XYZ file of C-alpha atoms in Angstrom:
677
model
C -11.267 -22.373 40.085
C -14.933 -23.189 40.573
C -14.836 -22.563 44.325
C -13.338 -19.135 43.773
C -15.459 -18.243 40.756
C -18.834 -19.502 42.030
C -18.964 -19.880 45.839
C -21.916 -22.028 46.841
C -22.020 -24.050 43.633
C -23.761 -27.344 44.607
C -21.525 -30.418 44.946
C -23.526 -32.283 42.314
C -22.877 -29.504 39.786
C -19.184 -29.334 40.740
C -18.822 -33.106 40.310
C -20.536 -32.980 36.901
C -18.302 -30.175 35.642
C -15.093 -31.798 36.929
C -15.947 -35.191 35.499
C -16.546 -33.785 32.027
C -13.847 -31.097 31.994
C -10.914 -33.521 32.300
C -8.870 -30.708 33.799
C -9.717 -28.144 31.080
C -10.249 -24.740 32.786
C -11.998 -23.375 29.694
C -14.803 -25.876 30.259
C -15.448 -24.512 33.751
C -15.328 -20.908 32.567
C -17.665 -21.515 29.638
C -20.093 -23.477 31.794
C -20.351 -20.612 34.278
C -20.851 -18.130 31.436
C -23.679 -20.251 30.054
C -25.353 -20.463 33.479
C -25.121 -16.666 33.855
C -26.580 -16.164 30.388
C -29.475 -18.489 31.295
C -30.155 -16.523 34.489
C -29.333 -19.542 36.661
C -26.458 -17.741 38.414
C -26.499 -14.235 39.856
C -23.639 -11.946 40.865
C -23.600 -11.079 44.581
C -20.771 -9.190 46.277
C -18.361 -9.829 43.433
C -19.071 -13.561 43.085
C -21.668 -15.721 41.347
C -24.211 -17.730 43.336
C -26.861 -20.228 42.174
C -30.452 -19.062 41.830
C -32.276 -22.184 42.942
C -31.513 -25.733 41.768
C -29.276 -25.849 38.703
C -30.596 -29.159 37.366
C -28.874 -30.790 34.379
C -25.880 -28.872 33.048
C -25.573 -28.521 29.282
C -22.243 -28.325 27.494
C -21.587 -24.691 26.546
C -22.155 -24.079 22.839
C -18.926 -22.085 22.613
C -16.897 -25.074 23.784
C -18.712 -27.463 21.464
C -18.040 -25.085 18.626
C -14.375 -24.903 19.517
C -13.997 -28.675 19.419
C -16.152 -29.030 16.310
C -13.945 -26.542 14.484
C -10.867 -28.619 15.358
C -12.542 -31.730 13.957
C -13.693 -29.886 10.833
C -10.115 -28.927 10.135
C -9.158 -32.593 9.753
C -8.922 -34.465 6.498
C -12.371 -36.124 5.898
C -10.862 -39.599 6.234
C -9.263 -38.723 9.578
C -12.465 -37.049 10.753
C -14.280 -40.299 9.984
C -11.602 -42.234 11.827
C -12.027 -40.077 14.945
C -15.801 -40.673 14.813
C -15.239 -44.423 14.452
C -12.963 -44.337 17.507
C -15.633 -42.430 19.457
C -17.945 -45.419 19.052
C -15.454 -47.619 20.905
C -15.344 -45.335 23.936
C -12.876 -43.092 25.728
C -10.084 -45.640 25.226
C -9.570 -48.119 22.409
C -7.025 -50.495 20.905
C -5.457 -50.492 17.478
C -7.076 -53.834 16.631
C -10.495 -52.719 17.867
C -10.472 -49.563 15.779
C -9.166 -51.507 12.796
C -12.116 -53.913 13.051
C -14.658 -51.095 13.266
C -13.072 -48.916 10.584
C -12.228 -51.810 8.260
C -8.511 -50.968 8.167
C -5.443 -53.068 8.822
C -2.911 -52.129 11.463
C -0.202 -51.163 8.994
C -2.428 -48.529 7.385
C -4.005 -47.379 10.642
C -1.045 -46.854 12.953
C 0.627 -43.885 11.182
C -2.707 -42.076 10.983
C -3.291 -42.566 14.720
C 0.178 -41.242 15.521
C -0.590 -38.157 13.445
C -3.778 -37.619 15.443
C -1.733 -37.991 18.633
C 0.522 -35.185 17.417
C -2.586 -33.062 16.814
C -3.526 -33.678 20.467
C -6.797 -35.422 19.757
C -5.563 -38.827 20.929
C -2.842 -39.927 23.321
C -0.980 -43.235 23.457
C -0.316 -45.041 26.726
C 3.399 -45.833 26.601
C 4.155 -46.578 30.264
C 5.562 -50.142 30.339
C 4.096 -50.601 33.840
C 0.558 -49.780 32.726
C -1.877 -52.618 31.949
C -3.236 -50.334 29.198
C 0.115 -49.924 27.472
C -0.380 -49.611 23.719
C -3.968 -48.360 23.999
C -5.117 -45.034 22.627
C -7.497 -42.617 24.296
C -9.141 -39.275 23.594
C -7.285 -36.446 25.311
C -10.618 -35.014 26.476
C -13.908 -36.830 27.030
C -15.707 -33.916 25.406
C -13.799 -34.403 22.144
C -15.098 -37.949 22.001
C -18.636 -36.757 22.756
C -18.613 -34.141 19.999
C -17.105 -36.591 17.494
C -19.717 -39.197 18.352
C -22.437 -36.590 17.845
C -21.411 -36.151 14.197
C -22.546 -39.696 13.338
C -25.952 -40.387 11.826
C -28.169 -42.897 13.659
C -27.758 -45.580 10.996
C -23.977 -45.153 11.032
C -23.940 -45.427 14.821
C -25.923 -48.639 14.633
C -23.605 -50.216 12.072
C -20.480 -49.191 13.946
C -21.752 -50.415 17.335
C -22.673 -53.764 15.797
C -19.206 -53.974 14.231
C -17.662 -53.204 17.618
C -19.837 -55.879 19.259
C -18.773 -58.482 16.688
C -15.121 -57.598 17.297
C -15.552 -58.009 21.076
C -17.198 -61.388 20.485
C -14.314 -62.485 18.262
C -11.784 -61.610 20.966
C -13.569 -63.954 23.387
C -12.326 -62.197 26.522
C -14.743 -62.452 29.471
C -13.361 -59.190 30.821
C -14.970 -57.454 27.815
C -18.472 -58.709 28.656
C -19.631 -55.285 29.832
C -18.221 -53.520 26.770
C -19.852 -56.078 24.462
C -23.218 -55.515 26.115
C -22.874 -51.733 25.919
C -22.412 -51.870 22.134
C -25.502 -54.004 21.601
C -27.510 -51.695 23.862
C -26.264 -48.634 21.978
C -27.062 -50.299 18.633
C -30.581 -51.064 19.821
C -31.103 -47.485 20.979
C -30.522 -46.146 17.438
C -32.377 -48.940 15.614
C -35.670 -48.198 13.917
C -38.588 -50.080 15.511
C -39.249 -53.393 13.829
C -37.605 -56.763 13.232
C -34.067 -55.330 13.143
C -34.494 -53.643 16.518
C -36.061 -56.783 17.970
C -33.143 -58.913 16.794
C -30.614 -56.509 18.336
C -32.651 -56.471 21.570
C -32.265 -60.236 21.865
C -28.505 -59.951 21.358
C -28.348 -57.123 23.881
C -30.254 -59.141 26.502
C -27.926 -62.102 26.078
C -24.854 -59.893 26.319
C -26.214 -58.046 29.345
C -27.055 -61.341 31.024
C -23.490 -62.556 30.489
C -22.028 -59.265 31.720
C -24.227 -59.427 34.822
C -23.164 -62.997 35.524
C -19.498 -62.023 35.284
C -19.972 -58.950 37.476
C -21.768 -61.013 40.138
C -19.030 -63.664 40.052
C -16.513 -60.912 40.812
C -18.606 -59.549 43.679
C -19.639 -56.436 41.723
C -23.325 -56.902 42.463
C -24.378 -53.304 41.926
C -22.845 -53.445 38.440
C -24.659 -56.742 37.873
C -27.938 -55.090 38.842
C -27.298 -52.210 36.415
C -26.817 -54.706 33.559
C -29.886 -56.692 34.567
C -32.129 -53.621 34.843
C -31.167 -52.666 31.285
C -31.882 -56.216 30.147
C -35.276 -56.134 31.885
C -36.189 -53.006 29.920
C -35.406 -54.912 26.701
C -37.404 -58.037 27.663
C -41.074 -57.888 26.650
C -41.822 -61.570 27.376
C -42.813 -62.373 31.000
C -40.650 -65.504 31.084
C -37.542 -63.502 30.177
C -38.377 -60.716 32.619
C -39.021 -63.082 35.539
C -35.592 -64.689 35.360
C -33.852 -61.317 35.055
C -35.881 -59.852 37.917
C -34.969 -62.745 40.204
C -31.271 -62.435 39.434
C -31.355 -58.684 40.012
C -33.304 -59.169 43.232
C -30.746 -61.625 44.566
C -27.826 -59.301 43.779
C -29.649 -56.403 45.421
C -30.208 -58.501 48.540
C -26.547 -59.521 48.637
C -25.550 -55.844 48.488
C -28.128 -55.010 51.228
C -30.569 -53.030 49.074
C -33.419 -54.975 50.611
C -36.339 -52.705 49.710
C -35.346 -52.642 46.033
C -34.754 -56.409 46.114
C -38.200 -56.944 47.612
C -39.828 -54.790 44.938
C -38.210 -56.753 42.084
C -39.089 -60.106 43.643
C -42.701 -58.999 44.077
C -42.794 -57.913 40.432
C -41.538 -61.368 39.445
C -44.247 -62.981 41.604
C -46.911 -60.944 39.827
C -45.622 -61.810 36.361
C -45.323 -65.524 37.191
C -48.794 -65.667 38.664
C -50.235 -63.821 35.662
C -48.512 -66.229 33.268
C -49.648 -69.272 35.254
C -46.040 -70.450 35.508
C -46.003 -72.413 38.765
C -42.276 -73.160 38.677
C -41.378 -69.506 38.218
C -43.937 -68.526 40.868
C -42.344 -70.908 43.355
C -38.846 -69.589 42.668
C -40.050 -65.991 42.970
C -41.895 -66.579 46.253
C -38.937 -68.501 47.662
C -36.545 -65.670 46.804
C -38.966 -63.081 48.190
C -39.066 -64.964 51.494
C -35.274 -65.292 51.536
C -34.869 -61.550 50.946
C -37.203 -60.741 53.832
C -35.259 -63.074 56.151
C -31.995 -61.355 55.252
C -33.681 -57.981 55.764
C -34.372 -58.938 59.393
C -38.056 -59.665 58.796
C -38.528 -63.402 59.445
C -42.169 -62.834 60.420
C -42.866 -61.315 57.006
C -40.894 -64.104 55.352
C -42.861 -66.701 57.290
C -46.154 -65.343 55.993
C -44.869 -65.366 52.396
C -43.359 -68.849 52.548
C -46.248 -70.524 54.370
C -48.583 -69.121 51.718
C -46.217 -70.385 49.011
C -46.134 -73.887 50.494
C -49.945 -73.901 50.630
C -50.363 -72.463 47.125
C -47.863 -74.907 45.617
C -48.493 -78.275 47.278
C -46.637 -81.364 46.158
C -47.208 -82.026 42.456
C -48.096 -78.458 41.415
C -44.500 -77.272 41.012
C -41.230 -79.094 40.263
C -39.863 -80.885 43.338
C -36.673 -78.814 43.361
C -38.766 -75.641 43.622
C -40.825 -77.111 46.457
C -37.634 -78.177 48.260
C -36.323 -74.600 48.024
C -39.572 -73.181 49.426
C -39.507 -75.659 52.326
C -35.847 -74.920 53.008
C -36.448 -71.183 53.252
C -39.598 -71.823 55.303
C -37.550 -73.797 57.835
C -35.070 -70.920 58.012
C -37.803 -68.328 58.582
C -39.304 -70.484 61.333
C -35.909 -70.846 63.005
C -35.279 -67.089 62.852
C -38.794 -66.361 64.124
C -38.238 -68.580 67.175
C -40.419 -71.539 66.101
C -37.601 -74.058 66.305
C -39.591 -77.287 66.599
C -41.552 -76.463 63.441
C -38.296 -75.436 61.750
C -36.873 -78.919 62.352
C -40.054 -80.585 61.099
C -40.144 -78.538 57.877
C -36.421 -79.094 57.296
C -37.092 -82.829 57.501
C -39.593 -82.454 54.640
C -37.082 -80.633 52.440
C -34.041 -82.825 53.105
C -35.311 -86.064 51.445
C -36.181 -84.133 48.270
C -32.781 -82.427 48.207
C -31.029 -85.744 48.851
C -32.939 -87.600 46.128
C -32.427 -84.893 43.487
C -28.825 -84.142 44.554
C -29.666 -80.498 45.241
C -26.386 -79.696 46.977
C -27.033 -76.047 47.803
C -30.503 -76.699 49.199
C -29.171 -79.675 51.154
C -26.446 -77.528 52.750
C -28.825 -74.652 53.547
C -31.477 -76.938 55.016
C -29.005 -78.810 57.208
C -27.867 -75.403 58.440
C -31.439 -74.378 59.281
C -32.093 -77.629 61.090
C -28.860 -77.440 63.076
C -29.552 -73.851 64.157
C -33.052 -74.795 65.265
C -31.684 -77.789 67.199
C -29.270 -75.433 68.920
C -32.178 -73.200 69.948
C -33.823 -76.303 71.414
C -30.672 -76.984 73.501
C -29.896 -80.143 71.508
C -26.343 -78.895 71.153
C -24.347 -82.039 70.378
C -26.867 -83.093 67.751
C -26.831 -79.549 66.340
C -23.041 -79.584 66.006
C -23.095 -82.852 64.070
C -25.781 -81.598 61.685
C -24.008 -78.234 61.241
C -20.767 -79.988 60.355
C -22.777 -81.858 57.718
C -23.969 -78.490 56.373
C -20.380 -77.210 56.161
C -19.212 -80.396 54.425
C -22.079 -80.266 51.899
C -21.439 -76.604 51.141
C -17.711 -77.153 50.623
C -18.250 -80.245 48.482
C -20.454 -78.302 46.086
C -18.572 -75.009 46.234
C -21.610 -73.179 47.642
C -19.813 -70.295 49.309
C -22.846 -68.454 50.686
C -24.094 -71.651 52.336
C -20.598 -72.289 53.716
C -20.420 -68.790 55.224
C -23.785 -69.194 56.949
C -22.872 -72.620 58.310
C -19.455 -71.516 59.611
C -21.003 -68.502 61.320
C -23.753 -70.595 62.865
C -21.291 -73.229 64.047
C -19.871 -70.426 66.183
C -23.133 -70.245 68.134
C -22.696 -73.925 69.040
C -19.106 -73.707 70.216
C -17.864 -73.948 73.797
C -15.200 -71.286 73.285
C -15.666 -67.632 72.353
C -12.139 -67.671 70.944
C -13.227 -70.457 68.606
C -16.275 -68.360 67.744
C -14.036 -65.412 66.828
C -11.940 -67.628 64.571
C -14.977 -69.154 62.837
C -16.425 -65.704 62.195
C -13.085 -64.559 60.773
C -13.132 -67.480 58.339
C -16.659 -66.611 57.225
C -15.759 -62.918 56.998
C -12.825 -63.644 54.670
C -14.946 -65.768 52.315
C -17.730 -63.177 52.232
C -15.236 -60.419 51.444
C -13.671 -62.487 48.672
C -17.027 -63.149 46.995
C -18.333 -59.601 47.487
C -21.332 -60.667 49.577
C -22.014 -57.571 51.688
C -24.994 -59.150 53.447
C -23.037 -62.136 54.766
C -19.949 -60.002 55.429
C -22.020 -57.778 57.726
C -23.302 -60.853 59.545
C -19.816 -62.337 59.919
C -18.249 -59.119 61.201
C -20.928 -58.658 63.842
C -20.620 -62.317 64.801
C -16.897 -61.834 65.357
C -17.529 -58.757 67.481
C -20.123 -60.569 69.591
C -17.643 -63.385 70.287
C -14.786 -60.945 70.970
C -16.872 -59.434 73.779
C -16.889 -62.391 76.227
C -13.455 -63.508 75.058
C -11.958 -60.154 76.049
C -9.698 -60.223 72.976
C -9.328 -57.952 69.984
C -10.927 -54.955 71.699
C -9.457 -52.482 69.244
C -11.216 -49.334 68.022
C -12.690 -51.136 65.002
C -14.085 -53.974 67.119
C -15.595 -51.904 69.924
C -16.786 -49.137 67.628
C -14.375 -46.406 68.758
C -15.954 -43.325 70.251
C -18.726 -43.069 67.663
C -22.423 -43.244 68.365
C -25.542 -42.790 66.221
C -26.599 -39.265 65.369
C -29.546 -37.609 63.616
C -28.226 -38.747 60.225
C -28.025 -42.420 61.289
C -30.245 -43.632 58.427
C -27.999 -42.008 55.821
C -24.837 -43.262 57.525
C -26.192 -46.823 57.663
C -27.236 -46.743 54.006
C -23.803 -45.455 52.966
C -22.160 -48.233 54.999
C -24.363 -50.930 53.437
C -26.135 -51.807 56.688
C -29.723 -53.000 56.792
C -31.835 -52.543 59.951
C -30.902 -55.960 61.369
C -27.201 -55.355 60.649
C -27.366 -51.975 62.331
C -29.209 -53.432 65.330
C -26.476 -55.986 65.845
C -23.795 -53.330 65.342
C -25.211 -50.982 67.984
C -25.986 -53.807 70.392
C -22.368 -54.988 70.363
C -21.091 -51.403 70.477
C -23.321 -50.825 73.493
C -22.069 -53.963 75.216
C -18.455 -52.868 74.829
C -19.290 -49.322 75.927
C -21.115 -50.596 79.004
C -18.000 -52.382 80.227
C -16.014 -49.194 79.569
C -18.722 -47.182 81.394
C -19.438 -44.929 78.436
C -22.862 -43.334 77.778
C -25.488 -45.616 76.239
C -28.416 -43.224 75.755
C -27.803 -42.456 72.065
C -27.270 -46.121 71.210
C -30.413 -47.173 73.058
C -32.438 -44.445 71.335
C -31.242 -45.693 67.943
C -32.040 -49.318 68.795
C -35.554 -48.305 69.828
C -35.977 -46.624 66.423
C -34.712 -49.733 64.632
C -36.753 -52.267 66.639
C -40.066 -51.730 64.759
C -38.248 -52.202 61.453
C -37.217 -55.785 62.200
C -39.058 -58.860 63.392
C -35.844 -60.811 63.866
C -35.387 -61.927 67.466
C -31.871 -60.484 67.580
C -33.204 -57.047 66.714
C -35.782 -57.258 69.481
C -33.219 -58.578 71.948
C -30.785 -55.732 71.248
C -33.062 -53.224 72.981
C -33.371 -55.372 76.121
C -29.614 -55.985 76.244
C -28.680 -52.297 76.209
C -31.505 -51.317 78.555
C -30.273 -53.964 80.999
C -26.649 -52.863 80.815
C -27.512 -49.178 81.130
C -29.631 -49.874 84.208
C -26.855 -52.023 85.716
C -24.250 -49.287 85.235
C -26.609 -46.827 86.929
C -27.089 -49.158 89.925
C -30.737 -49.954 89.087
C -30.287 -53.668 89.560
C -33.939 -54.749 89.700
C -34.593 -52.933 86.410
C -31.476 -54.466 84.849
C -32.607 -57.913 85.959
C -36.108 -57.456 84.496
C -34.761 -56.322 81.083
C -32.234 -59.176 80.965
C -34.884 -61.763 81.807
C -37.122 -60.325 79.068
C -34.268 -60.808 76.615
C -33.621 -64.326 77.904
C -37.057 -65.320 76.657
C -35.808 -65.016 73.075
C -35.066 -68.455 71.572
C -31.347 -69.172 71.529
C -30.505 -66.105 73.640
C -30.844 -67.498 77.159
C -27.144 -67.811 77.983
C -26.137 -64.337 76.785
C -28.844 -62.607 78.794
C -28.567 -64.867 81.818
C -25.069 -63.562 82.500
C -26.386 -59.989 82.686
C -29.297 -61.054 84.905
C -26.910 -62.971 87.140
C -24.726 -59.895 87.672
C -27.744 -57.680 88.406
C -29.079 -60.171 90.968
C -25.641 -60.455 92.611
C -24.957 -56.726 92.866
C -28.510 -56.064 94.036
C -28.483 -59.145 96.320
C -31.841 -60.121 94.824
C -32.731 -63.465 96.422
C -36.097 -64.146 94.768
C -34.685 -63.208 91.389
C -31.687 -65.518 91.878
C -34.049 -68.388 92.692
C -35.849 -67.624 89.432
C -32.524 -67.672 87.566
C -31.684 -71.098 88.955
C -35.040 -72.411 87.782
C -34.564 -70.875 84.319
C -31.013 -72.189 84.012
C -32.035 -75.720 84.966
C -34.935 -75.615 82.530
C -33.598 -73.747 79.500
C -29.833 -74.001 79.181
C -28.236 -76.399 76.747
C -25.146 -78.572 76.752
C -22.630 -75.852 75.888
C -19.861 -75.112 78.377
C -20.730 -71.422 78.211
C -24.243 -72.304 79.353
C -23.163 -74.719 82.053
C -20.871 -72.189 83.706
C -23.753 -69.736 84.114
C -25.932 -72.494 85.481
C -23.209 -73.350 88.044
C -22.781 -69.670 88.943
C -26.537 -69.257 89.438
C -26.651 -72.191 91.877
C -23.553 -70.882 93.681
C -25.050 -67.427 93.953
C -28.252 -68.850 95.448
C -26.194 -70.809 98.002
C -24.433 -67.631 99.166
C -27.617 -65.534 99.337
C -29.327 -68.285 101.364
C -26.404 -68.456 103.799
C -24.496 -71.456 102.455
C -21.436 -69.330 101.786
C -18.714 -71.941 101.539
C -20.797 -74.163 99.255
C -21.483 -71.094 97.112
C -17.793 -70.155 96.986
C -16.918 -73.698 95.904
C -19.598 -73.513 93.208
C -18.306 -70.182 91.960
C -14.782 -71.590 91.791
C -16.029 -74.448 89.609
C -17.873 -71.983 87.359
C -14.749 -69.814 87.093
C -12.615 -72.817 86.198
C -14.972 -73.768 83.367
C -15.130 -70.163 82.148
C -11.352 -69.844 82.249
C -10.939 -73.082 80.307
C -13.377 -71.832 77.655
C -11.298 -68.684 77.215
C -14.166 -66.312 78.110
C -11.907 -63.942 80.029
C -14.346 -61.037 80.347
C -16.847 -63.437 81.917
C -14.095 -64.620 84.275
C -13.693 -61.012 85.423
C -17.457 -60.442 85.727
C -18.036 -63.664 87.702
C -15.096 -62.771 89.929
C -16.594 -59.374 90.740
C -19.998 -60.961 91.393
C -18.331 -63.219 93.926
C -16.600 -60.270 95.642
C -19.909 -58.400 95.929
C -21.636 -61.488 97.360
C -19.057 -62.506 100.005
C -17.439 -59.163 100.759
C -13.888 -57.983 99.948
C -12.329 -59.514 103.083
C -13.147 -63.108 102.199
C -10.185 -65.168 100.992
C -12.070 -66.107 97.821
C -12.750 -62.417 97.180
C -9.061 -61.533 97.325
C -8.311 -64.361 94.892
C -11.078 -63.134 92.615
C -9.810 -59.531 92.664
C -6.302 -60.729 91.829
C -7.600 -62.597 88.772
C -10.021 -59.928 87.581
C -7.659 -56.953 87.860
C -5.235 -57.750 84.986
C -8.130 -58.723 82.719
C -9.984 -55.472 83.321
C -6.802 -53.393 83.149
C -6.015 -54.857 79.721
C -9.486 -53.817 78.529
C -9.351 -50.341 80.042
C -12.035 -51.160 82.610
C -10.045 -51.397 85.870
C -12.407 -48.893 87.527
C -14.842 -51.779 88.044
C -12.487 -53.100 90.743
C -12.886 -49.917 92.785
C -16.624 -49.861 92.176
C -16.859 -53.431 93.450
C -15.001 -52.531 96.623
C -17.126 -49.474 97.434
């Protein structure tokens, strides 16, 4: 009706009209008439079109009058009953209305059935419906008009009665409804002691509703409750706690800029109040938010300042332990792994002594990740398992997700990495943690790449690539800059193997790079530049980009494989010698590192004329890679060997035979022909 009557009506206006009309065509017609009368629509070629922005749409007076006349025709007692029901909302129960109206069920039920017959209410009678037995207004606008007939003092009394009834029921699922009644009662209270008392009740109810929403993973709803509570909290101490909770929920749902703003506001209030404990908690959360936003350098600055401003003895030890824990994490993510271990070792004794289970689990995680970056892999695995055990023992799901994901970076098998990421992904989805879910999904995709498994459209990113509206698309998908960087890097890696264009992805990564200080965000640009250059046959350029990426802490192995392929296909002797030196110096104890180290030595043997020794070395590297289940790497190493020794060598024929079915299963068999050119 609207599309035919008013072509070009903005979507926002259409949505507003539809939401309030509840399927009543008269509402749409009367709204358009009102807009014409106000000069906000004009008739052009037989149809109405908007004249500029329509802004807020008012309910047409004619429709209000129509509904008001229906209500006026009721018996005064029934008219009062309809108004009482309007206070409860669009739907209500017999017992709830009885509590608000002061009537028992026996007296109330026949009157409600009469109002159903008059088509003001309807009764849900479907035995399959969870709302069976509840009443509702047949139109939202009827409820709105009925509510508007109440005086402010009557509204206040009725909302308080509704709140007391919700409290008496004691159902946690009603926490949001309880809070809404206290908020509504406060809104119509006269300033003074009565309003202040209701504000306290409203804050408590909103806090409880926010806690329940967060526990169910509804973090945006939790933030809405907390923002309302913040507006009702004049005391800094009350505001600080609410701001920190809202900031954490915003970070979890990847609204990092808003989360940062609330945490900074809490810092300012705590500092102004001279509350060192609250200041420490606020600074710690601010640093944590910046880490999760892909800005470990910014987090490092915040947390180092916090540690200096709040030395031992100036804030409670649990607060200091939390600051040190987040500081160790920011150092690890910024590539300062040795300092990360040292700071973690300051936090761990405090957490152990005070039995701070969550901080203990998080700090062990930070330390293990930093040890992994330092190539102390076996030690890192043991410490990371301790982090997982501590998280599970205390039921700290976010810490468990992080530790499971990070254990994947220490595994010998990409298939094991995929499985660990899937476990973390499932927990994050269950708890509604969008931030950690993003991280887990991208971790799974990064492990699926070398494993050569699960290359479905969802994993490899289908045919899509970033466009001019990439910022809006990312925001709608709940992706922060670091999440998007990881997404496009893995998409680009898959696309490179499938020989699809990489220009749009690289352009997007170059836009994202200045927005993150996280090493993974920086490395994403080098990875896709290297793979694009390799696909174009610019092997020296591909090698240089891969080596640049290999300088990122913890990234050596992933980039070394790309550099190795570029040096093989370009027969770059000096560069291969450099790779051998880097591999011997930087790689850790993981199988997936050792195989690349073996391949680098084998490649150098072949390029320097020791062909049979090199072939034997490549066979050992392939055996290790095969055992680890990294089947794409098996295919890539096999093709490197063919390029190095020529297609007529016996080892080359064996390598082609192994690589072909792998590449065919991935849709990349053309690489065989390219190798043989």
